[in-house]
């Protein structure tokens, strides 16, 4: 007898800045809506084990989506996107979970994201606190400058190199199969996407001291950062937590 995962996938059409994006998402569970944002240069497959967790599914409607230009969310048909360099901005990235929440008629969902998604948790808490009941930032910081480099999109640098760098961010005590699976996913992104995502991660996300303005009486903020992630070490997450 065939065995199926519990998660199901489909596409939703979102209009952002007068452009229609066909966005793929997978979901499982029932209860409090939980939006799951993947890392730079990857897609929502990163959340597949979370989506299948029965304890979480009993309490949360988990929704993991591919950003436009990532995974199954192909570039939009309505613009000549190939004529300009792909670059992820804070304004555009914030509008994706907001548009998705509105399209799916979610009532103040919880937001959780890692890497660019972790940074986004802070930007959403600051600028859209009334839209979310809580945000969870994984590898979040007020700023992480210095990583937006041409090496991430160069004809002599393969996606295998990007995947190996991401492999180096993971704990050596984590199960080998999970680390290899994560690196495999990073090796499959479109060549310009990783660098373009880092524009938000390293340039456009620069909160400075504004994290002090986050009002946790409106939106709860949780931060979780792994000690082996040298791109956003725990000390940076601790610093922004102290600001809040």
Coordinates of C-alpha atoms in Angstrom, one line a residue:
X1 CA 0.0 0.0 0.0
X2 CA 1.3 3.5 -0.9
X3 CA 2.5 5.7 1.9
X4 CA 1.8 9.5 1.6
X5 CA 3.1 12.5 3.4
X6 CA 0.6 14.5 5.3
X7 CA 1.5 17.8 3.7
X8 CA -0.3 18.9 0.5
X9 CA 0.8 21.5 -2.0
X10 CA -0.8 24.0 -4.3
X11 CA -0.4 27.3 -6.0
X12 CA -1.9 30.7 -5.1
X13 CA -1.7 33.9 -7.2
X14 CA -0.5 36.9 -5.3
X15 CA -0.5 40.5 -6.6
X16 CA 2.5 42.5 -5.3
X17 CA 3.3 45.9 -6.6
X18 CA 1.0 45.4 -9.6
X19 CA 2.7 42.2 -10.6
X20 CA 1.0 38.7 -10.3
X21 CA 3.2 36.0 -8.8
X22 CA 2.3 32.3 -8.9
X23 CA 3.5 31.1 -5.5
X24 CA 3.8 27.5 -4.4
X25 CA 3.1 26.4 -0.8
X26 CA 2.7 23.3 1.2
X27 CA 0.6 22.9 4.3
X28 CA -0.3 20.5 7.1
X29 CA -2.1 20.7 10.4
X30 CA -4.9 22.6 12.0
X31 CA -5.1 25.4 14.5
X32 CA -3.0 28.6 14.8
X33 CA -1.7 29.5 11.3
X34 CA 2.1 29.4 11.1
X35 CA 3.9 30.8 8.1
X36 CA 7.3 29.3 7.4
X37 CA 9.9 31.3 5.4
X38 CA 13.0 29.5 4.0
X39 CA 16.6 30.8 3.9
X40 CA 18.5 32.6 1.1
X41 CA 19.0 30.7 -2.1
X42 CA 16.8 27.8 -1.0
X43 CA 13.1 26.9 -0.9
X44 CA 10.4 25.6 1.4
X45 CA 11.6 22.0 1.2
X46 CA 13.7 23.0 4.2
X47 CA 10.5 22.7 6.3
X48 CA 9.4 19.3 5.1
X49 CA 10.3 17.5 8.4
X50 CA 8.6 20.2 10.4
X51 CA 5.4 19.9 8.2
X52 CA 5.3 16.2 9.0
X53 CA 5.6 16.6 12.8
X54 CA 2.3 15.3 14.3
X55 CA 2.7 17.2 17.6
X56 CA 3.0 20.5 15.7
X57 CA 0.3 19.6 13.2
X58 CA -2.1 19.1 16.2
X59 CA -1.8 22.7 17.1
X60 CA -0.7 24.7 14.1
X61 CA -1.8 25.1 10.4
X62 CA 1.7 25.1 9.0
X63 CA 2.2 26.8 5.7
X64 CA 5.7 26.7 4.0
X65 CA 6.0 28.7 0.8
X66 CA 8.6 29.2 -1.9
X67 CA 9.4 32.9 -2.5
X68 CA 9.0 34.1 -6.1
X69 CA 12.1 33.0 -8.1
X70 CA 12.7 30.1 -5.7
X71 CA 11.8 26.4 -5.9
X72 CA 8.4 25.9 -7.6
X73 CA 7.5 29.7 -7.6
X74 CA 8.7 30.5 -11.1
X75 CA 9.5 34.1 -12.1
X76 CA 6.4 36.1 -13.1
X77 CA 5.1 36.1 -16.6
X78 CA 4.0 39.8 -16.5
X79 CA 7.4 41.5 -16.5
X80 CA 10.7 41.1 -18.4
X81 CA 12.5 40.0 -15.2
X82 CA 15.5 38.7 -17.2
X83 CA 16.5 42.2 -18.2
X84 CA 17.6 43.2 -14.7
X85 CA 19.7 41.7 -12.0
X86 CA 17.7 39.7 -9.4
X87 CA 17.9 41.5 -6.1
X88 CA 15.7 40.9 -3.1
X89 CA 14.6 44.0 -1.2
X90 CA 13.2 44.4 2.2
X91 CA 10.0 46.0 0.9
X92 CA 9.3 43.1 -1.5
X93 CA 10.2 40.4 1.0
X94 CA 7.9 41.9 3.7
X95 CA 5.0 42.0 1.2
X96 CA 5.1 38.2 0.4
X97 CA 3.9 36.8 3.8
X98 CA 1.5 39.7 4.1
X99 CA 0.0 39.0 0.7
X100 CA -0.1 35.3 1.4
X101 CA -1.8 35.8 4.8
X102 CA -4.5 38.0 3.1
X103 CA -5.0 35.6 0.2
X104 CA -5.4 32.6 2.6
X105 CA -7.6 34.7 5.0
X106 CA -5.4 33.9 8.0
X107 CA -6.2 35.6 11.3
X108 CA -3.0 37.1 12.7
X109 CA -0.7 34.1 11.9
X110 CA 2.6 33.3 13.6
X111 CA 5.6 33.9 11.4
X112 CA 8.8 31.9 11.6
X113 CA 11.8 32.3 9.3
X114 CA 15.5 31.4 9.1
X115 CA 18.4 33.4 7.7
X116 CA 16.8 36.1 5.5
X117 CA 13.6 34.8 7.1
X118 CA 15.0 35.4 10.6
X119 CA 15.9 38.9 9.7
X120 CA 12.4 39.4 8.2
X121 CA 10.9 38.4 11.6
X122 CA 12.4 41.5 13.1
X123 CA 11.3 43.8 10.2
X124 CA 7.7 42.4 10.3
X125 CA 7.6 42.9 14.1
X126 CA 8.7 46.5 13.7
X127 CA 6.7 47.5 10.7
X128 CA 3.6 45.2 10.8
X129 CA 3.0 44.2 14.5
X130 CA -0.8 44.2 14.1
X131 CA -0.6 41.5 11.3
X132 CA 1.0 38.8 13.4
X133 CA 0.4 37.4 16.9
X134 CA 4.1 36.3 17.1
X135 CA 7.3 36.2 15.1
X136 CA 10.1 33.6 15.5
X137 CA 13.5 34.6 14.1
X138 CA 16.0 31.9 13.5
X139 CA 19.5 33.3 13.0
X140 CA 18.2 36.8 13.3
X141 CA 20.2 40.0 13.9
X142 CA 19.8 43.7 13.5
X143 CA 22.4 43.7 10.7
X144 CA 24.9 41.3 9.1
X145 CA 26.9 43.4 6.5
X146 CA 29.7 42.2 4.3
X147 CA 28.3 39.1 2.5
X148 CA 26.7 40.6 -0.6
X149 CA 29.6 39.6 -3.0
X150 CA 29.9 38.9 -6.7
X151 CA 31.4 35.5 -5.9
X152 CA 27.9 34.2 -5.2
X153 CA 26.9 34.6 -8.8
X154 CA 30.0 34.0 -11.0
X155 CA 30.3 31.7 -14.0
X156 CA 33.4 30.1 -12.5
X157 CA 31.7 29.5 -9.1
X158 CA 29.2 26.6 -9.1
X159 CA 26.2 26.0 -7.0
X160 CA 28.1 23.1 -5.4
X161 CA 30.4 25.8 -3.8
X162 CA 27.4 27.6 -2.3
X163 CA 26.0 24.3 -0.9
X164 CA 29.4 23.5 0.6
X165 CA 29.5 26.9 2.4
X166 CA 26.0 26.3 3.8
X167 CA 27.1 22.8 4.9
X168 CA 29.8 24.5 6.9
X169 CA 27.2 26.5 8.9
X170 CA 25.7 23.3 10.3
X171 CA 26.5 21.6 13.5
X172 CA 28.8 18.6 13.1
X173 CA 26.6 16.8 15.7
X174 CA 23.5 17.1 13.5
X175 CA 22.5 13.9 11.7
X176 CA 24.5 13.5 8.5
X177 CA 21.5 12.7 6.3
X178 CA 19.8 15.9 7.3
X179 CA 22.9 18.0 6.7
X180 CA 23.4 16.4 3.3
X181 CA 19.8 16.9 2.4
X182 CA 20.0 20.6 3.3
X183 CA 23.1 21.1 1.2
X184 CA 21.5 19.3 -1.7
X185 CA 18.6 21.8 -1.7
X186 CA 21.0 24.7 -1.7
X187 CA 22.8 23.3 -4.8
X188 CA 19.6 23.6 -6.9
X189 CA 18.7 27.3 -6.7
X190 CA 18.9 29.4 -9.9
X191 CA 22.4 30.9 -10.1
X192 CA 21.6 34.5 -9.4
X193 CA 19.2 33.9 -6.6
X194 CA 21.6 33.3 -3.7
X195 CA 23.5 36.5 -4.3
X196 CA 20.3 38.4 -4.9
X197 CA 18.8 37.2 -1.6
X198 CA 21.9 38.4 0.2
X199 CA 21.2 41.9 -0.9
X200 CA 18.4 41.9 1.7
X201 CA 20.3 39.9 4.2
X202 CA 23.5 42.0 4.2
X203 CA 22.4 45.4 2.8
X204 CA 18.7 46.2 2.9
X205 CA 18.1 44.7 6.4
X206 CA 20.0 47.3 8.5
X207 CA 17.9 48.0 11.6
X208 CA 20.6 49.9 13.6
X209 CA 18.9 50.9 16.8
X210 CA 15.3 50.8 15.5
X211 CA 14.8 47.3 17.1
X212 CA 14.2 49.2 20.3
X213 CA 10.9 50.4 18.8
X214 CA 9.5 46.8 18.5
X215 CA 6.5 46.7 20.8
X216 CA 6.2 43.2 22.3
X217 CA 2.8 44.1 23.8
X218 CA 1.5 44.0 20.2
X219 CA 3.5 41.0 18.8
X220 CA 5.6 38.4 20.7
X221 CA 9.2 38.0 19.5
X222 CA 11.2 34.8 19.9
X223 CA 14.8 34.3 18.7
X224 CA 16.7 31.1 18.3
X225 CA 20.2 31.0 16.8
X226 CA 22.6 28.0 16.4
X227 CA 26.1 28.3 17.8
X228 CA 27.8 27.0 14.6
X229 CA 26.3 29.6 12.3
X230 CA 29.2 32.0 11.8
X231 CA 27.2 34.2 9.4
X232 CA 24.9 35.2 12.3
X233 CA 26.4 34.0 15.5
X234 CA 24.4 33.9 18.8
X235 CA 26.1 37.1 20.0
X236 CA 24.3 39.1 17.3
X237 CA 20.9 37.6 18.1
X238 CA 21.6 38.3 21.8
X239 CA 22.4 41.9 21.0
X240 CA 19.1 42.6 19.2
X241 CA 17.2 40.8 21.9
X242 CA 18.7 43.1 24.4
X243 CA 17.6 46.1 22.3
X244 CA 14.0 44.8 22.2

